[in-house]
């Protein structure tokens, strides 16, 4: 059979959590392998383009802290020209909107270019202990072996599990419930079984994504002035100036979602039923009576670690060298995913290489809060509502 | 709570296109541009226009298809020009019939640009969803049903589902359902197609591994740069100063082949875990080593997948061996000894519809209004897919308008050859375009595609007026220039003969037309221009006027260089003139051949023709003719198993009717 490659750290998943973990581990000098089910989707934020809601949103200061810790997300936002809150910048609304696709591509480029990081497409099936964990304390020893769907084998001293909504994911896409990580993507079911087998207590959590509509439906354009045409035009103007969203109504909000296909996310709208029923329901709100829904609302339930199983460095209490980050750790948004990713990645690197972990992390207020919440809070997903909505 | 939708407001479109790949995008854009309210449904809107295999468009045979797509008003050519990272004209040392453009593309940019083109089309809607079944009543398409139960009505439906129909990935001995790696397949639609009486087959395709550009040693490979002054697929594209990215060429060695041979027993082609037939012309390294044991090396082109990615595509190392063997095979190849795998190669097996069940319009014979395009018809390649997509989209739209379908003949377009081959001969392996498939390839060239097809595209309103006028201007320029050259006499003279000698050509002893001189293989259009200037100088001494007129013509050309369409098109015009002049005799002969066969192509066979009552043809011919139902005597003559004697009988019978 083939050689088993040995790394210091293996990161399972390359979303906002996995990418941050791999970058942090690489920065710490750990030889890091980052695995993703599909390299075309690396770093792709699946749900909302809204990263931070407003200046009352805890994710704002969290992003600022992430920047001081050298996190990749704030750097990519800067690179993409997304106005992000900085600690001192008063007057900034605090809102951070992203182009999901461009951010994903930027993540991929960053991971591919990072020193000590190897990005590779693979679906992880199993995680097994190479030596009995807890007994072997030698820092650089390969504690864990990862096996993939295509039969590849990798060993590592530490793992970061950052499989996002893919862990045992079930997608409800307009009433059709099927295994899936996101709409149109396969889940990581075997990994869920293997974690269960290792004694992890997993709990199912839920996440939903509002529908998208076409920003300029033909019939709206033909009919001249309609609500949608107005808001879109306004959105276009606003995008150009402030990269900001437009308040279409008090209870719903249209968020620009990707400049390529020109879609808008109808934030705050949720309905059940099949696509055409959802579309009808949207039209019946009276605001967008000609809207064309390009993507229905969909939801996913997936498995995440239940409370009291990791310490504040996000390492499993009973599985030395296995760290959890992002949604599988019980968090619920990209910024929290990134922050926990960074903590887990740095921790995994330290565990694998035997070098001390940077204590800066522990001293960061919001980083500490979210990690504490992951470790101690009973409810899943965890919420920290210090200064506004957590989710 | 949502109210259950009752009767009344049924969502309806003129045309529904299922699939957002290269066939689907082209179909949807064409139908929408022809004024049909069009819906493109795809499993994942993030994957629109994805290039799942090689990051390239064009090449010999395929490049002609892409140029023809552009001439008809399609998108692939322009989109490639917007997204290229390297352009190369192939076979410049060979005859004009086999010259073709090939581009390396930035995969992500290609997707983005295609999405923008789709978003810009007001009559085109997109929808993320999976189609479960076709809605057919009285052998006519009525719409589709999604897996969520939604019904969407349509007058025409184009299916362009690529490798997703019952897709199954195969790597080594592993098999699992997937449309592409990481993406679930379309499981319900095959059943629905069978229910409509369509017969499906099983094909296989494969993609090579991708490696990290940081891990290769370019010193051990040959750099393969783009053309310094790149041509474009579309005459609408303007040259830009973008930096081109080189590819690298390396070769497998005996060592590479040894590794393959050692583990060949693990290859799906040996274990039998692949049931579908694979592409003969894009064989895996497993198959190459097996079929060509005497070859000591095979080329491997190392191609970048984009400007912002480090993924490299290994063209020539397609394999579905187990991943650990893939790594050994790669690393046994010079330049790739330290190569780090990023994506393993794999094979994918999928259902296709046996294409002899289609008419030349790509409409199924079983279900009116149902059109099929791309890999679902048993082809391979983005260009073949896009060409069919465009034609299916056009014909789906023409059906809505109640007009006759657009059918391109074999002497009109590679697209005509492609569709006629599929429909008439069927496929026994994934079909790929080659120049050798076109018997009239000397008149189906890259350079004359606009003259052949732009009038058609313009009539369909796919080619905008401004561009069409531009093409007409070019056509007239070429004609004027050719006439001018024919009328211009070059007198033998000292200066002229000196110039001829310098160009390696024999000297003139008596006056000759410039056109005759241009026919000399060693003389280019630029040589002739120089010669005419020399001739003009000499002629002015002897007060010649014809040469002066030509000289003015040449001056006018130069003066017009500032007009926006001229700069990229000036060299195009020169190339057109040169080819028309040099190959005039061959082209004329081929045109004669075309007209000799024209009567066969134009003798229509009624769609409901009863072959059962036709005495004097073989049983095999009767069977085949009944099944394929050729539209013309010409098409009938190309069916395998139908002999010239059968055709004679049929011809006499049709004449007698």
Short mmCIF file of C-alpha atoms in Angstrom, two decimals, chain B residues 57 75 91 127 129 179 230 264 275 295 324 369 415 422 510 515 517 520 534:
data_model
loop_
_atom_site.label_atom_id
_atom_site.label_comp_id
_atom_site.label_asym_id
_atom_site.label_seq_id
_atom_site.Cartn_x
_atom_site.Cartn_y
_atom_site.Cartn_z
CA UNK B 57 -10.81 25.77 -24.48
CA UNK B 75 -20.82 32.94 -25.62
CA UNK B 91 -0.45 24.08 -36.30
CA UNK B 127 -33.00 28.43 -10.27
CA UNK B 129 -32.86 22.80 -7.86
CA UNK B 179 -21.91 13.71 -10.33
CA UNK B 230 -2.32 36.43 -29.29
CA UNK B 264 -2.14 -1.87 -13.38
CA UNK B 275 -18.56 -0.46 -16.80
CA UNK B 295 6.23 3.79 -26.47
CA UNK B 324 -1.38 6.25 -3.53
CA UNK B 369 -40.14 19.78 -27.54
CA UNK B 415 -21.30 21.91 -35.67
CA UNK B 422 -24.12 11.85 -33.37
CA UNK B 510 7.09 38.07 -67.38
CA UNK B 515 -2.71 37.13 -56.73
CA UNK B 517 2.41 35.58 -56.80
CA UNK B 520 3.61 30.88 -54.11
CA UNK B 534 8.77 48.02 -54.95
#
